[in-house]
mmCIF file of C-alpha atoms and ligand atoms in Angstrom:
data_model
loop_
_atom_site.group_PDB
_atom_site.id
_atom_site.type_symbol
_atom_site.label_atom_id
_atom_site.label_comp_id
_atom_site.label_asym_id
_atom_site.label_seq_id
_atom_site.Cartn_x
_atom_site.Cartn_y
_atom_site.Cartn_z
ATOM 1 C CA MET A 1 -26.274 -7.785 -22.296
ATOM 2 C CA LYS A 2 -28.833 -6.920 -24.923
ATOM 3 C CA TYR A 3 -27.706 -3.414 -25.928
ATOM 4 C CA LEU A 4 -24.379 -1.587 -26.106
ATOM 5 C CA PHE A 5 -24.750 2.094 -27.005
ATOM 6 C CA ASN A 6 -22.115 4.736 -27.581
ATOM 7 C CA TRP A 7 -23.213 8.230 -26.554
ATOM 8 C CA GLU A 8 -19.770 9.743 -26.122
ATOM 9 C CA LYS A 9 -20.596 12.437 -28.676
ATOM 10 C CA SER A 10 -24.354 12.753 -28.191
ATOM 11 C CA ILE A 11 -27.455 11.058 -26.808
ATOM 12 C CA LYS A 12 -29.323 9.107 -29.487
ATOM 13 C CA GLU A 13 -33.102 9.388 -29.147
ATOM 14 C CA GLU A 14 -34.018 5.946 -30.507
ATOM 15 C CA GLU A 15 -31.484 4.236 -28.293
ATOM 16 C CA LEU A 16 -32.658 6.316 -25.333
ATOM 17 C CA ASN A 17 -36.100 4.770 -25.779
ATOM 18 C CA LYS A 18 -34.533 1.306 -25.645
ATOM 19 C CA VAL A 19 -32.713 2.121 -22.392
ATOM 20 C CA ILE A 20 -35.998 3.359 -20.917
ATOM 21 C CA GLU A 21 -37.749 0.177 -22.058
ATOM 22 C CA VAL A 22 -35.103 -1.891 -20.218
ATOM 23 C CA LEU A 23 -35.671 0.133 -17.033
ATOM 24 C CA LYS A 24 -39.469 -0.052 -17.342
ATOM 25 C CA ASN A 25 -39.160 -3.828 -17.568
ATOM 26 C CA ASN A 26 -37.180 -3.889 -14.315
ATOM 27 C CA GLY A 27 -33.890 -4.523 -16.109
ATOM 28 C CA LEU A 28 -30.424 -3.162 -15.344
ATOM 29 C CA ALA A 29 -28.665 -0.388 -17.280
ATOM 30 C CA LEU A 30 -25.013 0.542 -16.904
ATOM 31 C CA LEU A 31 -24.984 4.344 -17.145
ATOM 32 C CA PRO A 32 -22.360 7.059 -16.734
ATOM 33 C CA THR A 33 -22.583 9.778 -14.093
ATOM 34 C CA GLU A 34 -20.109 12.616 -13.519
ATOM 35 C CA THR A 35 -18.545 10.695 -10.598
ATOM 36 C CA VAL A 36 -18.382 7.003 -11.580
ATOM 37 C CA TYR A 37 -20.529 4.677 -13.705
ATOM 38 C CA GLY A 38 -23.594 3.241 -11.999
ATOM 39 C CA ILE A 39 -25.635 0.042 -12.321
ATOM 40 C CA ALA A 40 -29.100 1.563 -12.554
ATOM 41 C CA ALA A 41 -32.591 0.164 -11.976
ATOM 42 C CA ASN A 42 -36.072 1.422 -11.125
ATOM 43 C CA ALA A 43 -35.866 2.566 -7.487
ATOM 44 C CA LEU A 44 -39.605 2.016 -7.015
ATOM 45 C CA SER A 45 -39.416 -1.687 -7.873
ATOM 46 C CA ASP A 46 -38.262 -4.367 -5.448
ATOM 47 C CA GLU A 47 -37.753 -6.796 -8.290
ATOM 48 C CA ALA A 48 -35.467 -4.371 -10.152
ATOM 49 C CA CYS A 49 -33.472 -3.409 -7.058
ATOM 50 C CA LYS A 50 -32.953 -7.051 -6.088
ATOM 51 C CA LYS A 51 -31.240 -7.562 -9.443
ATOM 52 C CA ILE A 52 -28.697 -4.862 -8.561
ATOM 53 C CA PHE A 53 -27.749 -6.690 -5.367
ATOM 54 C CA SER A 54 -27.264 -9.991 -7.127
ATOM 55 C CA ALA A 55 -25.380 -8.457 -10.082
ATOM 56 C CA LYS A 56 -22.872 -6.833 -7.729
ATOM 57 C CA GLY A 57 -22.810 -9.561 -5.097
ATOM 58 C CA ARG A 58 -23.667 -6.756 -2.678
ATOM 59 C CA ALA A 59 -24.414 -7.317 1.025
ATOM 60 C CA GLN A 60 -28.164 -7.098 1.635
ATOM 61 C CA ASP A 61 -27.831 -4.512 4.397
ATOM 62 C CA ASN A 62 -25.969 -1.973 2.245
ATOM 63 C CA PRO A 63 -28.527 0.551 0.901
ATOM 64 C CA LEU A 64 -28.495 2.033 -2.598
ATOM 65 C CA ILE A 65 -28.434 5.701 -3.616
ATOM 66 C CA VAL A 66 -31.487 6.905 -5.553
ATOM 67 C CA HIS A 67 -30.830 9.294 -8.444
ATOM 68 C CA VAL A 68 -33.343 11.967 -9.464
ATOM 69 C CA SER A 69 -33.498 14.440 -12.337
ATOM 70 C CA ASP A 70 -34.826 17.484 -10.470
ATOM 71 C CA LYS A 71 -36.192 18.825 -7.173
ATOM 72 C CA GLN A 72 -39.770 18.023 -8.104
ATOM 73 C CA MET A 73 -38.910 14.327 -8.299
ATOM 74 C CA LEU A 74 -36.871 14.533 -5.100
ATOM 75 C CA TYR A 75 -39.773 16.000 -3.103
ATOM 76 C CA LYS A 76 -41.980 13.075 -4.147
ATOM 77 C CA LEU A 77 -39.538 10.531 -2.720
ATOM 78 C CA VAL A 78 -38.665 11.953 0.701
ATOM 79 C CA LYS A 79 -40.278 13.753 3.634
ATOM 80 C CA ASN A 80 -39.616 16.067 6.589
ATOM 81 C CA ILE A 81 -36.789 18.024 4.937
ATOM 82 C CA SER A 82 -35.209 20.304 7.549
ATOM 83 C CA GLU A 83 -33.843 23.807 6.946
ATOM 84 C CA VAL A 84 -30.237 22.602 6.927
ATOM 85 C CA GLU A 85 -31.100 19.770 4.528
ATOM 86 C CA GLN A 86 -32.888 22.199 2.226
ATOM 87 C CA LYS A 87 -29.805 24.432 2.159
ATOM 88 C CA LEU A 88 -27.648 21.462 1.201
ATOM 89 C CA ILE A 89 -30.054 20.537 -1.577
ATOM 90 C CA ASP A 90 -30.108 24.117 -2.893
ATOM 91 C CA ASN A 91 -26.332 24.453 -2.841
ATOM 92 C CA PHE A 92 -25.048 21.071 -3.963
ATOM 93 C CA MET A 93 -27.658 19.576 -6.267
ATOM 94 C CA PRO A 94 -27.251 18.771 -9.057
ATOM 95 C CA GLY A 95 -23.727 17.498 -8.454
ATOM 96 C CA PRO A 96 -21.512 14.892 -6.773
ATOM 97 C CA PHE A 97 -23.427 15.039 -3.516
ATOM 98 C CA THR A 98 -25.720 12.505 -1.777
ATOM 99 C CA LEU A 99 -28.001 13.439 1.083
ATOM 100 C CA ILE A 100 -29.555 10.860 3.416
ATOM 101 C CA LEU A 101 -33.218 11.762 3.959
ATOM 102 C CA GLU A 102 -36.346 10.189 5.383
ATOM 103 C CA LYS A 103 -37.914 8.164 2.613
ATOM 104 C CA GLN A 104 -41.484 7.930 1.389
ATOM 105 C CA ASN A 105 -42.988 4.455 1.163
ATOM 106 C CA ILE A 106 -42.929 4.383 -2.633
ATOM 107 C CA ILE A 107 -39.171 3.808 -2.638
ATOM 108 C CA SER A 108 -38.427 0.106 -2.683
ATOM 109 C CA ASN A 109 -37.451 -1.317 0.702
ATOM 110 C CA THR A 110 -34.843 -3.332 -1.134
ATOM 111 C CA ALA A 111 -33.204 -0.064 -2.287
ATOM 112 C CA SER A 112 -33.129 1.287 1.271
ATOM 113 C CA ALA A 113 -32.108 -2.111 2.684
ATOM 114 C CA GLY A 114 -35.060 -1.922 5.042
ATOM 115 C CA ASN A 115 -34.042 1.482 6.484
ATOM 116 C CA SER A 116 -36.443 4.402 6.885
ATOM 117 C CA THR A 117 -33.895 6.673 5.171
ATOM 118 C CA ILE A 118 -32.564 6.845 1.630
ATOM 119 C CA GLY A 119 -29.567 8.494 -0.019
ATOM 120 C CA ILE A 120 -30.693 10.893 -2.748
ATOM 121 C CA ARG A 121 -28.472 12.303 -5.471
ATOM 122 C CA MET A 122 -29.168 14.526 -8.477
ATOM 123 C CA PRO A 123 -26.398 13.816 -10.982
ATOM 124 C CA SER A 124 -25.245 16.582 -13.321
ATOM 125 C CA ASN A 125 -24.113 14.202 -16.089
ATOM 126 C CA SER A 126 -26.411 14.789 -19.073
ATOM 127 C CA ILE A 127 -26.812 11.099 -20.000
ATOM 128 C CA ILE A 128 -28.188 9.787 -16.714
ATOM 129 C CA HIS A 129 -30.098 13.043 -16.287
ATOM 130 C CA GLU A 130 -31.828 12.562 -19.620
ATOM 131 C CA VAL A 131 -32.672 8.904 -18.919
ATOM 132 C CA ILE A 132 -34.312 9.840 -15.591
ATOM 133 C CA ASN A 133 -35.958 12.960 -16.965
ATOM 134 C CA LYS A 134 -37.484 11.308 -20.017
ATOM 135 C CA SER A 135 -38.567 8.099 -18.264
ATOM 136 C CA GLY A 136 -39.753 9.772 -15.069
ATOM 137 C CA ILE A 137 -38.174 6.831 -13.210
ATOM 138 C CA PRO A 138 -35.958 7.534 -10.178
ATOM 139 C CA LEU A 139 -32.915 5.282 -10.499
ATOM 140 C CA ALA A 140 -31.254 3.303 -7.751
ATOM 141 C CA ALA A 141 -27.608 3.084 -8.787
ATOM 142 C CA PRO A 142 -24.551 1.916 -6.894
ATOM 143 C CA SER A 143 -21.092 2.242 -8.406
ATOM 144 C CA ALA A 144 -20.467 -0.064 -11.363
ATOM 145 C CA ASN A 145 -18.223 -2.819 -10.058
ATOM 146 C CA ILE A 146 -18.492 -6.194 -8.424
ATOM 147 C CA SER A 147 -18.651 -5.473 -4.673
ATOM 148 C CA GLY A 148 -15.197 -4.983 -3.196
ATOM 149 C CA ARG A 149 -13.536 -4.057 -6.506
ATOM 150 C CA PRO A 150 -12.575 -0.530 -7.618
ATOM 151 C CA SER A 151 -15.467 1.529 -9.038
ATOM 152 C CA GLY A 152 -15.675 1.843 -12.832
ATOM 153 C CA THR A 153 -14.918 5.202 -14.435
ATOM 154 C CA ASN A 154 -14.931 4.086 -18.078
ATOM 155 C CA VAL A 155 -16.659 1.248 -19.905
ATOM 156 C CA LYS A 156 -13.451 -0.488 -20.969
ATOM 157 C CA ASP A 157 -12.380 -1.089 -17.359
ATOM 158 C CA ILE A 158 -15.626 -2.810 -16.348
ATOM 159 C CA PHE A 159 -16.898 -4.346 -19.568
ATOM 160 C CA ASP A 160 -15.706 -7.902 -18.892
ATOM 161 C CA GLU A 161 -16.696 -7.730 -15.221
ATOM 162 C CA LEU A 162 -20.280 -6.623 -15.913
ATOM 163 C CA LYS A 163 -21.264 -7.452 -19.493
ATOM 164 C CA ASP A 164 -23.175 -10.579 -18.508
ATOM 165 C CA LYS A 165 -24.786 -8.953 -15.470
ATOM 166 C CA VAL A 166 -26.685 -6.041 -17.050
ATOM 167 C CA ASP A 167 -29.210 -5.667 -19.874
ATOM 168 C CA CYS A 168 -27.681 -2.619 -21.456
ATOM 169 C CA ILE A 169 -24.499 -0.593 -21.387
ATOM 170 C CA VAL A 170 -24.256 3.078 -22.315
ATOM 171 C CA ASN A 171 -20.764 4.357 -23.039
ATOM 172 C CA GLY A 172 -20.467 8.028 -22.115
ATOM 173 C CA GLY A 173 -16.666 8.198 -22.116
ATOM 174 C CA GLU A 174 -14.461 8.822 -19.077
ATOM 175 C CA CYS A 175 -16.232 10.126 -15.976
ATOM 176 C CA LYS A 176 -15.278 13.767 -15.414
ATOM 177 C CA ILE A 177 -14.762 13.493 -11.643
ATOM 178 C CA GLY A 178 -13.733 9.864 -11.143
ATOM 179 C CA ILE A 179 -14.411 9.586 -7.399
ATOM 180 C CA GLU A 180 -17.851 8.996 -5.864
ATOM 181 C CA SER A 181 -20.233 11.555 -4.415
ATOM 182 C CA THR A 182 -19.899 12.882 -0.880
ATOM 183 C CA VAL A 183 -22.489 11.140 1.313
ATOM 184 C CA VAL A 184 -23.922 13.407 4.016
ATOM 185 C CA LYS A 185 -26.457 12.882 6.778
ATOM 186 C CA VAL A 186 -27.650 15.772 8.896
ATOM 187 C CA ILE A 187 -27.393 14.679 12.549
ATOM 188 C CA ASN A 188 -28.656 17.146 15.196
ATOM 189 C CA ASP A 189 -28.600 19.885 12.547
ATOM 190 C CA VAL A 190 -24.933 19.235 11.728
ATOM 191 C CA PRO A 191 -24.087 17.887 8.251
ATOM 192 C CA THR A 192 -22.014 14.790 8.882
ATOM 193 C CA ILE A 193 -19.840 13.345 6.121
ATOM 194 C CA LEU A 194 -20.340 9.577 6.062
ATOM 195 C CA ARG A 195 -18.299 9.091 2.901
ATOM 196 C CA PRO A 196 -15.931 11.836 1.707
ATOM 197 C CA GLY A 197 -16.177 12.574 -2.000
ATOM 198 C CA PHE A 198 -15.645 15.320 -4.527
ATOM 199 C CA ILE A 199 -17.543 17.938 -2.467
ATOM 200 C CA THR A 200 -15.184 18.634 0.428
ATOM 201 C CA GLU A 201 -15.672 19.482 4.094
ATOM 202 C CA ASP A 202 -14.606 23.041 3.223
ATOM 203 C CA ASP A 203 -17.193 23.352 0.442
ATOM 204 C CA ILE A 204 -19.979 22.439 2.874
ATOM 205 C CA GLU A 205 -18.601 24.565 5.688
ATOM 206 C CA LYS A 206 -18.694 27.617 3.443
ATOM 207 C CA VAL A 207 -22.460 27.404 2.987
ATOM 208 C CA ILE A 208 -23.623 25.847 6.281
ATOM 209 C CA GLY A 209 -21.011 26.420 8.956
ATOM 210 C CA LYS A 210 -20.137 23.508 11.207
ATOM 211 C CA VAL A 211 -19.519 20.163 9.511
ATOM 212 C CA ALA A 212 -18.692 16.835 11.172
ATOM 213 C CA LEU A 213 -16.668 13.956 9.772
ATOM 214 C CA SER A 214 -17.642 10.402 10.598
ATOM 215 C CA ASP A 215 -15.010 8.977 12.938
ATOM 216 C CA LYS A 216 -15.010 5.751 10.927
ATOM 217 C CA LEU A 217 -13.513 7.152 7.703
ATOM 218 C CA PHE A 218 -10.075 5.670 8.270
ATOM 219 C CA LYS A 219 -10.832 2.929 10.762
ATOM 220 C CA LYS A 220 -10.943 -0.729 10.084
ATOM 221 C CA VAL A 221 -14.610 -1.516 10.548
ATOM 222 C CA THR A 222 -15.679 -5.109 11.035
ATOM 223 C CA LYS A 223 -18.858 -6.888 10.058
ATOM 224 C CA ASP A 224 -20.525 -6.525 13.437
ATOM 225 C CA ASP A 225 -19.690 -2.849 14.094
ATOM 226 C CA LYS A 226 -22.575 -0.424 14.181
ATOM 227 C CA VAL A 227 -21.978 2.292 11.587
ATOM 228 C CA GLU A 228 -24.006 5.158 10.122
ATOM 229 C CA SER A 229 -23.145 4.050 6.602
ATOM 230 C CA PRO A 230 -23.159 0.283 6.036
ATOM 231 C CA GLY A 231 -20.795 0.642 3.062
ATOM 232 C CA MET A 232 -17.968 1.377 5.499
ATOM 233 C CA LYS A 233 -18.051 -2.196 6.751
ATOM 234 C CA TYR A 234 -17.036 -3.926 3.600
ATOM 235 C CA ARG A 235 -13.812 -4.577 1.748
ATOM 236 C CA HIS A 236 -13.663 -1.827 -0.810
ATOM 237 C CA TYR A 237 -11.931 -0.651 -3.951
ATOM 238 C CA ALA A 238 -9.360 -3.398 -3.512
ATOM 239 C CA PRO A 239 -7.210 -4.945 -6.244
ATOM 240 C CA LYS A 240 -6.546 -8.669 -5.851
ATOM 241 C CA THR A 241 -2.837 -7.940 -5.421
ATOM 242 C CA LYS A 242 -1.677 -7.080 -1.900
ATOM 243 C CA CYS A 243 -1.274 -3.303 -1.547
ATOM 244 C CA ILE A 244 0.624 -1.089 0.881
ATOM 245 C CA LEU A 245 -0.005 2.639 1.186
ATOM 246 C CA VAL A 246 2.924 4.892 2.075
ATOM 247 C CA SER A 247 1.608 7.942 3.952
ATOM 248 C CA LYS A 248 2.733 11.298 2.715
ATOM 249 C CA SER A 249 6.030 12.315 4.309
ATOM 250 C CA GLU A 250 9.383 13.894 3.450
ATOM 251 C CA ASN A 251 10.849 10.388 3.136
ATOM 252 C CA GLN A 252 8.151 8.878 0.971
ATOM 253 C CA ILE A 253 10.498 8.165 -1.942
ATOM 254 C CA ASN A 254 13.328 6.769 0.238
ATOM 255 C CA ILE A 255 10.880 4.466 1.995
ATOM 256 C CA ILE A 256 9.669 3.149 -1.347
ATOM 257 C CA ASN A 257 13.171 2.706 -2.768
ATOM 258 C CA ASN A 258 14.180 0.777 0.349
ATOM 259 C CA ILE A 259 11.279 -1.618 -0.044
ATOM 260 C CA LEU A 260 12.233 -2.036 -3.696
ATOM 261 C CA LYS A 261 15.719 -3.169 -2.641
ATOM 262 C CA LYS A 262 14.231 -6.039 -0.653
ATOM 263 C CA GLU A 263 11.150 -7.034 -2.568
ATOM 264 C CA LYS A 264 11.412 -8.115 -6.177
ATOM 265 C CA SER A 265 7.888 -8.575 -7.457
ATOM 266 C CA VAL A 266 6.539 -5.074 -6.939
ATOM 267 C CA CYS A 267 4.747 -2.345 -8.865
ATOM 268 C CA ILE A 268 4.363 1.281 -7.834
ATOM 269 C CA LEU A 269 1.296 3.477 -8.061
ATOM 270 C CA GLY A 270 2.757 6.936 -7.852
ATOM 271 C CA PHE A 271 2.832 10.557 -8.977
ATOM 272 C CA SER A 272 4.151 11.711 -12.350
ATOM 273 C CA GLU A 273 6.857 13.817 -10.642
ATOM 274 C CA ASP A 274 8.268 10.778 -8.839
ATOM 275 C CA LYS A 275 8.556 8.411 -11.778
ATOM 276 C CA GLU A 276 12.241 9.153 -12.369
ATOM 277 C CA LYS A 277 13.100 9.055 -8.667
ATOM 278 C CA ILE A 278 11.667 5.622 -7.925
ATOM 279 C CA ASN A 279 13.786 2.646 -8.992
ATOM 280 C CA THR A 280 11.252 0.530 -10.822
ATOM 281 C CA ASN A 281 10.159 -0.285 -14.321
ATOM 282 C CA LYS A 282 6.638 -1.085 -13.171
ATOM 283 C CA PHE A 283 5.273 2.371 -12.525
ATOM 284 C CA ILE A 284 1.589 3.260 -12.792
ATOM 285 C CA ASP A 285 1.147 7.014 -13.116
ATOM 286 C CA MET A 286 -1.745 8.427 -11.035
ATOM 287 C CA GLY A 287 -1.114 11.993 -12.215
ATOM 288 C CA SER A 288 0.612 15.013 -10.754
ATOM 289 C CA LYS A 289 0.648 15.421 -6.976
ATOM 290 C CA GLU A 290 -0.002 19.118 -7.580
ATOM 291 C CA ASN A 291 -3.356 18.264 -9.128
ATOM 292 C CA LEU A 292 -5.731 16.389 -6.813
ATOM 293 C CA ASN A 293 -8.528 16.558 -9.405
ATOM 294 C CA GLU A 294 -6.350 14.634 -11.828
ATOM 295 C CA ILE A 295 -5.500 12.005 -9.203
ATOM 296 C CA ALA A 296 -9.191 11.633 -8.292
ATOM 297 C CA GLN A 297 -10.027 11.139 -11.946
ATOM 298 C CA ASN A 298 -7.370 8.450 -12.380
ATOM 299 C CA ILE A 299 -7.599 6.703 -9.036
ATOM 300 C CA PHE A 300 -9.901 3.799 -9.885
ATOM 301 C CA SER A 301 -8.504 3.002 -13.306
ATOM 302 C CA SER A 302 -4.999 3.144 -11.774
ATOM 303 C CA LEU A 303 -6.032 0.683 -9.043
ATOM 304 C CA ARG A 304 -7.422 -1.574 -11.751
ATOM 305 C CA LYS A 305 -4.057 -1.567 -13.551
ATOM 306 C CA ILE A 306 -2.335 -3.149 -10.540
ATOM 307 C CA ASP A 307 -3.680 -6.657 -11.117
ATOM 308 C CA LYS A 308 -2.503 -6.558 -14.734
ATOM 309 C CA GLN A 309 1.126 -6.174 -13.629
ATOM 310 C CA ASN A 310 1.348 -9.748 -12.296
ATOM 311 C CA VAL A 311 3.287 -8.770 -9.209
ATOM 312 C CA GLU A 312 3.025 -9.880 -5.589
ATOM 313 C CA LEU A 313 2.905 -6.424 -4.071
ATOM 314 C CA ALA A 314 1.809 -2.929 -5.022
ATOM 315 C CA ILE A 315 3.112 0.137 -3.216
ATOM 316 C CA ILE A 316 0.937 3.210 -3.410
ATOM 317 C CA GLU A 317 1.994 6.791 -2.767
ATOM 318 C CA GLY A 318 -0.314 8.705 -0.429
ATOM 319 C CA VAL A 319 -1.353 12.368 -0.460
ATOM 320 C CA GLU A 320 -2.082 14.758 2.385
ATOM 321 C CA LYS A 321 -5.473 14.049 4.038
ATOM 322 C CA LYS A 322 -6.761 17.515 3.230
ATOM 323 C CA ASP A 323 -9.540 18.785 0.936
ATOM 324 C CA LEU A 324 -10.003 16.351 -1.934
ATOM 325 C CA GLY A 325 -6.906 14.551 -0.591
ATOM 326 C CA LEU A 326 -9.028 13.277 2.300
ATOM 327 C CA SER A 327 -11.392 11.522 -0.107
ATOM 328 C CA ILE A 328 -8.522 10.153 -2.175
ATOM 329 C CA MET A 329 -6.855 8.757 0.969
ATOM 330 C CA ASN A 330 -10.147 7.245 2.144
ATOM 331 C CA ARG A 331 -10.280 5.192 -1.081
ATOM 332 C CA LEU A 332 -6.569 4.300 -0.979
ATOM 333 C CA VAL A 333 -6.612 3.208 2.677
ATOM 334 C CA ARG A 334 -9.507 0.902 1.880
ATOM 335 C CA ALA A 335 -7.885 -0.365 -1.303
ATOM 336 C CA CYS A 336 -4.905 -1.331 0.894
ATOM 337 C CA GLU A 337 -7.216 -2.842 3.529
ATOM 338 C CA ASN A 338 -5.631 -0.516 6.107
ATOM 339 C CA ASN A 339 -2.065 -1.617 5.302
ATOM 340 C CA VAL A 340 -0.541 1.822 5.799
ATOM 341 C CA ILE A 341 3.075 2.665 6.654
HETATM 342 O O1 LIG B 401 -21.110 8.925 -6.920
HETATM 343 C C1 LIG B 401 -21.829 8.059 -6.432
HETATM 344 O O2 LIG B 401 -22.375 8.195 -5.317
HETATM 345 C C2 LIG B 401 -22.058 6.767 -7.227
HETATM 346 C C3 LIG B 401 -22.777 7.130 -8.529
HETATM 347 C C4 LIG B 401 -23.150 5.932 -9.351
HETATM 348 O O3 LIG B 401 -23.883 7.931 -8.235
HETATM 349 N N1 LIG B 401 -22.802 5.808 -6.459
HETATM 350 C C5 LIG B 401 -22.254 5.118 -5.419
HETATM 351 O O4 LIG B 401 -23.096 4.206 -4.808
HETATM 352 O O5 LIG B 401 -21.111 5.292 -5.048
HETATM 353 P P1 LIG B 401 -22.550 3.015 -3.866
HETATM 354 O O6 LIG B 401 -23.730 2.181 -3.594
HETATM 355 O O7 LIG B 401 -21.385 2.373 -4.496
HETATM 356 O O8 LIG B 401 -22.122 3.733 -2.541
HETATM 357 C C6 LIG B 401 -23.112 4.313 -1.716
HETATM 358 C C7 LIG B 401 -22.609 4.515 -0.297
HETATM 359 C C8 LIG B 401 -22.434 3.195 0.419
HETATM 360 O O9 LIG B 401 -21.262 3.284 1.203
HETATM 361 C C9 LIG B 401 -23.675 3.102 1.302
HETATM 362 O O10 LIG B 401 -23.450 2.355 2.471
HETATM 363 C C10 LIG B 401 -23.966 4.564 1.604
HETATM 364 O O11 LIG B 401 -23.592 5.258 0.432
HETATM 365 N N2 LIG B 401 -25.421 4.769 1.832
HETATM 366 C C11 LIG B 401 -26.401 4.642 0.937
HETATM 367 N N3 LIG B 401 -27.603 4.841 1.503
HETATM 368 C C12 LIG B 401 -27.390 5.111 2.810
HETATM 369 C C13 LIG B 401 -28.228 5.393 3.941
HETATM 370 N N4 LIG B 401 -29.553 5.434 3.859
HETATM 371 N N5 LIG B 401 -27.638 5.609 5.131
HETATM 372 C C14 LIG B 401 -26.307 5.577 5.246
HETATM 373 N N6 LIG B 401 -25.451 5.307 4.214
HETATM 374 C C15 LIG B 401 -25.978 5.067 3.026
HETATM 375 MG MG1 LIG B 402 -19.489 1.545 -4.450
#
């Protein structure tokens, strides 16, 4: 890493020029977005995009999302936008929303992993917006983490993991949302959620009508399965420690306390309200179960705390698979590698 900048309070013009210089030279910049941090590079350059794949250890067939600053830039990168797609763009961009569209040739084939489509997102975070806007460079940026590990939502959590893999790091504080964008592809005029995120099924239904959910969201997908979104195939968000997810039920706390009677080397990832009810001194607080936004914001840094507990097993409390809860459970099920009771 050549540069480490702190823009928590404000964007510094001179440093901004340095970040742009890194990107123009096909380097990698760790930048905040409103969802999670991203490892960003010039989306028009094969050389730059290849560096993202090797920095993350990412499978070659898993395409990147390209970030734009405004609609003008978006229209230069994609083609054949349908009426439904246009409505989605008008309603959800800028924001935590990614739309899969037909790509123009200028986008690097490395970014699209050889596909004719590309995921496009217009982040609302002012730091990444300003970098794209001032440089005029669309940025390919996957979540900031080594592939398979939980996404990074603050610089402290990912500094050691990524400091030697990128050319510059911009600290923009904690990400406001904390869970990745909703990835949508319009299939036969129906918006289909390939990855649930902060924008919920309900949010989309309100502006478009019918919405479909990929049937793979909670399935164990293997390497050779054919999926709409290659990211679903891989181990994801997982701590090194073995994790079990306890589905939401009336007995959730009894189930956990019973496991705690048998197993000794255990930590719990649970809700603030349950801390006193669960018999453990290794409790990681994900936030209040009444506040899904708070849980979403804490989810990845909480998952990252598990490995620091030096235990053999982590038990995670689940939420109802509804609204933002669906997206939270998607991440937790994957973090537990489908170990759900
Ligand atoms: O919030 C976010 O989306 C963050 C921030 C940095 O913008 N980015 C992010 O990127 O989460 P990544 O690469 O970690 O996850 C992108 C997901 C992957 O599951 C990938 O398979 C899917 O989107 N995806 C990307 N392009 C696609 C395409 N053309 N078709 C289908 N799925 C695609
Ligand atoms: Mg990711």
